[in-house]
Structures are given as C-alpha cells and as structure tokens.
C-alpha cells in the first residue's frame, strides 16, 4: 500500500517529504490520506484517532494537514475549558486563513457557532475544499455540555458544508458514546511503536561528534533498561538526551575504545538504573541530574523530593497525629488491650490467626469518631492535658494540612469522623521525635 | 467539437476514479440518497399526505417520526420535503423552520432562531415582549400579515425532539402544539426522535395537545434487502459520463454481491446492526481502498475493511502497554478472581505483584514502589481502572479503591497477542491461584 500514491492530485515530492518527516508511520499516513480523499471531495463527518501517548497522533495529523496545505483549525481541549473559548478559537483560526474576513466573533452557544460557520463557509473559498477541525485531547469534551460532543460529531450535517472533525484521544471510543447515541465516527487506531521502531526513531537524533553505531549501541542499552517500564517515546528521548554525556565519558577519557561495547555497557548500566529511580520519577529535576553528572558527584547523593517529608509539628499535634494513626489502623475492639492499664487476658489465638486480607495496612485507614481520637490521645500523652480550644483547633488545622481528612461532611460539630492519611514512614519518624514506640501499639505488627 | 465530445465519452482512468470517489463519497458522507428511500413507501405516503393537507388545505397537524439512529428518519423527511416543494402552487406558499435540539438548547435561543428563519428580524427590532407566548403569537401574526391573500403555512421541523422535551416547562412545545390546536395559522409540527418512550417525557398538557400521530421507522428488512441496499449504495448512476467504465463498475458490483465471502461479511454486519450508518462506515473504508492502481472493489478489500471496523479497541490499547503495566493487570485479574469482583487498592495489587516477583519470577521485575505507582497511574489515565468513589474524596493514592474495567477473556487474548511476552508472566496469568 505505501508505494502507491493514493491520489494523483497530491504532489509526489510532498508525499516523499511526509515519509521522511514521519518515520515508521507510512501506513497511517496513507490511511489518513485515503480517508481525506481529494480536497474538493467530501470526507467522512468525523474521525476519531486513538492510540497511546506519544504515538504521533497529533504530530502526524498536523504535519499531513500542513504539508498538503489543507484548510484546518487545530484546538486543544485543555486550553479551551469553556465552550465559548473553543468556538472562538476555531472561528478565528479559520477566518485567519482568509484575511479579508477579520472580525471578533462573539459566540456563546453552539447555535451561534453554527450560524457564523455557515456564513463563513458560504462567503469564502472554504466551501470548495474540505475544512478540517482537529480537536486534541478530545476526552475533555465529554465533561463539557452534553450537546457539544454530538454536535461536533455531526457538524457536517448541521452546517451543511464540507467539514470533517478529527478527534485525537488516548481513551477508547466506547467511553465517549452518549447514552442516547450519536453519529458514529470512523475509528482509527495508531498502533504503538515496536522496539525496533523505537530504536530507529531514537537513533535519528544522534550526536554529530560520534558515529551512528555508537549511538545505536547506546540506544540499545537504554531500551534494555527502560523498555519494560516505559514505552513513551517522549520520555525515552528525554532520558536518552540526559544520560548520553555520561555514556561518552570513558570514551573521552580514552579508557575504552568505541568497539568495546561490553565495557561501555558495564559503565552505563548502573547509572541508568539509578536514573529510573530518580529522573524518571521526577524525584530529581533534569537540571540537577545534569549538574550532578558534570561535577562527577556520586549520583543519588542529592536528596530527592520525597526525602523532604519531614514536617515540624507542635508537641500535642504530633501526639494527636499519632493517636489518629492508631485509631485509623487499629480495630476499635483492641483499644482496651492496648490502652487500658488493667485489661484482662487476651486470647492469643485471635492474634496469631490473622488473614492477610484483614491487615489494615493493606486495606487502608478506617474512619474513627472524634471521641475515640481524644481517648487514645489522653492515654498516650503522659502529662495531664486540659481539653482546651487549642487542642480542637489543632485537630482542624491537621485537617487543613491534609494530614487528616474529614469523612462524610454531614456533621461538622456533632461527632465528626476522621481518617488519618499519612504513611507509615512518616508516622514512625514523628513518633521517634517524641520517643514513642508506635510499632508496639499497632495491631498489624503484633 | 466532435473530437471533444468523443473525449468526454471516455475519460482517463484517473478522472474516472476521481469521479467515482466524488459520487460515492457524497452518497455516503452527506447522505445524499440515490433515488427513493428504501422500504418505507407507506410511511412516505403518509407523511406526504399529511404535509400536503397542511399546505394546501390549511389544516394544522403534528406528527412524530420515531426510529433508531441511522434508520433514515432525516432521509425520509428530506425526500418528502423535496417532493412537496416540487409540486405546483406549493413552493411560495410554505415556510420551513428547522430546529435542532442539539443547537437550540433553551427556549430563548429557539425563539430567536425561529425569528431568524422566518426573516422577521427587521419587524421585531428592539421591541420587548412580555411573555414567550406573546412573542410567538406575534411571530405568527406577522406571518399572516405578510401575505395578504391567505396566510402561509409553516412547517416546524424539530430534530432531536426528545431534547426539546427537557426544556424548562416545555414552553416551546406547549405553544407550538397549542397553536396547532387553536390558532388559525396552519402549522405542521414534525418531530424526529430516536426514543421510543418520547411521549412519556411530555407533560400532560403538552401531551394532550399533541395529535398522537406517530410514524415508526422500525425497518423489517431481511438479509436479501440488505444486500440490495449494499448494491444500491455502490452502483454508479445512469448519467455517469464514461459509459463503458460505469458499465464495468456496475457489473463488478453485481458480481461482488454474489460472492460467497462478501456475503459472509455482510451477514456478520447485518447481524450486528441493520442501519444505514454502520453500512456506510464499512463502505467508506472500502471506498478508501479504491485508487488508480486498484480500480475495482475486490472481496479482499471488503474483508480488510470489515476487519478494521470490528477491531476491539481495548485489545488495541492493551497491546501497547509495557510489561510492568501488563503485570499489574494480571495481578488485578487474580485479585478479581480470588475476591470475586470486590474493589481493590494499589497496595493490594502491589502485594500480589510482589508475591509473584519473590516466588515465581527472577528478580528482573523487582521495581521500586514509586515506579510501580507510576505504571498504575498510567492505567488510571487510560481508564482501564476506575475509582470507586468520586474525586472529591481525599485519600492517599495507594488506598483508593478501584475497579478493573477489563474482562478476563480480554486479558488472556491480549496476552496471546502481546509481542515478546515473557514466559513466566504468561504462566503466572494462566495459573488460577497465584
């Protein structure tokens, strides 16, 4: 299929240029061109292109439309968060194709949009060619007014002109369909790149100072580490660009020759593994990572974002938080055993026979009432604490810090329920600062 | 001159193909029907008679055309309207107002649109009207005065009629039906809808004013008719400039519809749905494959097009996941099996995955927890897992309860098709208890 030029009206050199610009996407380009047809022919009212992130949906569509000089408007739904912005952007992009028509459009509703569009398409050259409206991140359209998505799907019929709307999205079409149905678009899948294709594309931006083969080796090693976790082309390109200087370091020093792939692999592989834990997760910013490489510091020496979890809290707040954690992760029936001085004998059996599923650290925090929090708080704090307004305001300020959350917003004053939303590590660090052995009080670790 | 004429008779192959594309694309994309609508003669006669009575005799009517999507409601109406407007004495005597429930989302917009379509903007000008009904009455009054001899009749066509029933108090519908019952201006209200229970949406007072005339488009076409429909959509018209090419093309189409493999595919689509639109989707894809080097439609083209039409989109998405994400999905599948479809959180999935890594697999899959969380969030973004409670409930992302939106068979099939799937992952997926 790719060797046939689908339509004689398109210049051969344009098609060749497209092929060069869009590697590994020949099939999709020719499918897209055959769907578009000749400029003056009708195309299908709506096309939905779906596929994974970074599979070239936007890039291919935009390049094809630009290279063939087809009249089109390109909008991203993330930018246009109200219908009005969406309409105005489409109209102003289309009218800018024809400079004679230059005015501010005021349209609030789909009705106005269609009316202005009709005027535009009858008074212009627009009606001789298919006009394309490309809507990127089309999944946002579902959450806007209910008439927008069906309206755009049958825009051709509503306007009565030669219009095709192209939706680009990551989500499958089944999740778009409104419950009273709509005009079905032509579905078009952009397949993910295979490993070989990824390699081919990544090798394109090689470093001019080094040979092709060396860069190909480097990409091969990089894919070997990251391919099982990440197939996002953008992410991989970014990682490739970041770590290449480290890869060439032994070469520049003259320790290793280019042909000695094994030694190069040995030097870069641990470095890449470290990158997965830091740069890939955005723990360390790319700039910091590059600086670390330049100064030859031990990578990973810098503390990442997640290392800054330590929060300084007042003394009673700490105890309140600990009490909340205990109340969240311990069942209420064990309170007597943990916090009462003269509790009776516990049956050993209940503690030994614990199913995994019942472990609270697997299921997450349970909600607890305020009274229980206070009871545990008073029993773990040694000194006598008066229940002043301060204590209660500290509880509500813990809620605003999102260390606690209020569950069920029904009752603010009378017996509110809370959940503790901090991690195990965090609470252990806090308990250590007040010399409280929290693990001894946790039911799961008994 | 004669030379030119002979040239016109036989176009070059490129021009022929281009013309074929033009004709067929117009037919498929903008529903320009060739000839009469198919199998709805009775309904057409009924509707035509009704509208004629409004226009000629000044009788007010209301009717609802009900049928599933893609069964030719608009096509029926359009063919009736063209027939009606083609008649003598009628053309200047009737005004058509077309409204669409998608565009006129409330009554104010609808009223403005009616004013615009009746060309009454200059009359209304800056006048402020008291009530909605007054406004509408004025509109129709103005219509009466416009033509001195006799009042012109108005056809109101309400597409997506069920959406109009969601307007506040159904004022527009009430007034339209009320005028059709009482006022003198002859109007016909034609509603098109795909909801069978549309009458239940109407208020009692609105319902009582509606004439309860319904035209149902629930086609009872069988497979033989479906094949004829398929043929009819692809045949070139009589007035195609290049006679010999058209002859050849039509011959091929007739031959095609008798082909066994084509019949099988058509049967498959017929069993899925009988409407025009899904047939058009198939034909559009077939048409895309017609080029200069591929002049005629072959059964292979249809097979390929049908394959593209019926692809499972979730399987496609699963195909592009990374191995880690696939492992998480398998872990979720196991949780689903063991706990019988109970919702689960990330911590449980991670625990399941850890068990697999420690016992079964070699340590290659031993990724740190944040990396796994990132993979989990990607699944979330692709909407393969759905959170059980709304986004307003604030909880750590490890403990948010989610549900898997995939079927077991889908997962197993995706595993089969997955390129270079590690064997231990495959075995883990197959084993019932992890």
PDB file of N, CA and C in Angstrom, chain A residues 89 163 319 357 375 402:
ATOM      1  N   UNK A  89     -11.838  30.116  19.246  1.00  0.00           N
ATOM      2  CA  UNK A  89     -10.532  29.730  18.705  1.00  0.00           C
ATOM      3  C   UNK A  89     -10.669  29.098  17.317  1.00  0.00           C
ATOM      4  N   UNK A 163     -17.131  19.584   5.830  1.00  0.00           N
ATOM      5  CA  UNK A 163     -16.325  19.712   7.049  1.00  0.00           C
ATOM      6  C   UNK A 163     -16.036  18.334   7.620  1.00  0.00           C
ATOM      7  N   UNK A 319       1.274  14.211  68.926  1.00  0.00           N
ATOM      8  CA  UNK A 319       0.555  13.151  69.623  1.00  0.00           C
ATOM      9  C   UNK A 319      -0.844  12.938  69.063  1.00  0.00           C
ATOM     10  N   UNK A 357      -5.726 -10.553  54.304  1.00  0.00           N
ATOM     11  CA  UNK A 357      -6.721  -9.595  53.803  1.00  0.00           C
ATOM     12  C   UNK A 357      -7.159  -8.635  54.894  1.00  0.00           C
ATOM     13  N   UNK A 375      -9.760   9.930  73.291  1.00  0.00           N
ATOM     14  CA  UNK A 375      -9.485   8.929  74.320  1.00  0.00           C
ATOM     15  C   UNK A 375      -8.081   8.348  74.156  1.00  0.00           C
ATOM     16  N   UNK A 402      -4.067  18.487  55.454  1.00  0.00           N
ATOM     17  CA  UNK A 402      -4.342  17.226  54.777  1.00  0.00           C
ATOM     18  C   UNK A 402      -3.580  16.051  55.361  1.00  0.00           C
TER      19      UNK A 402
END
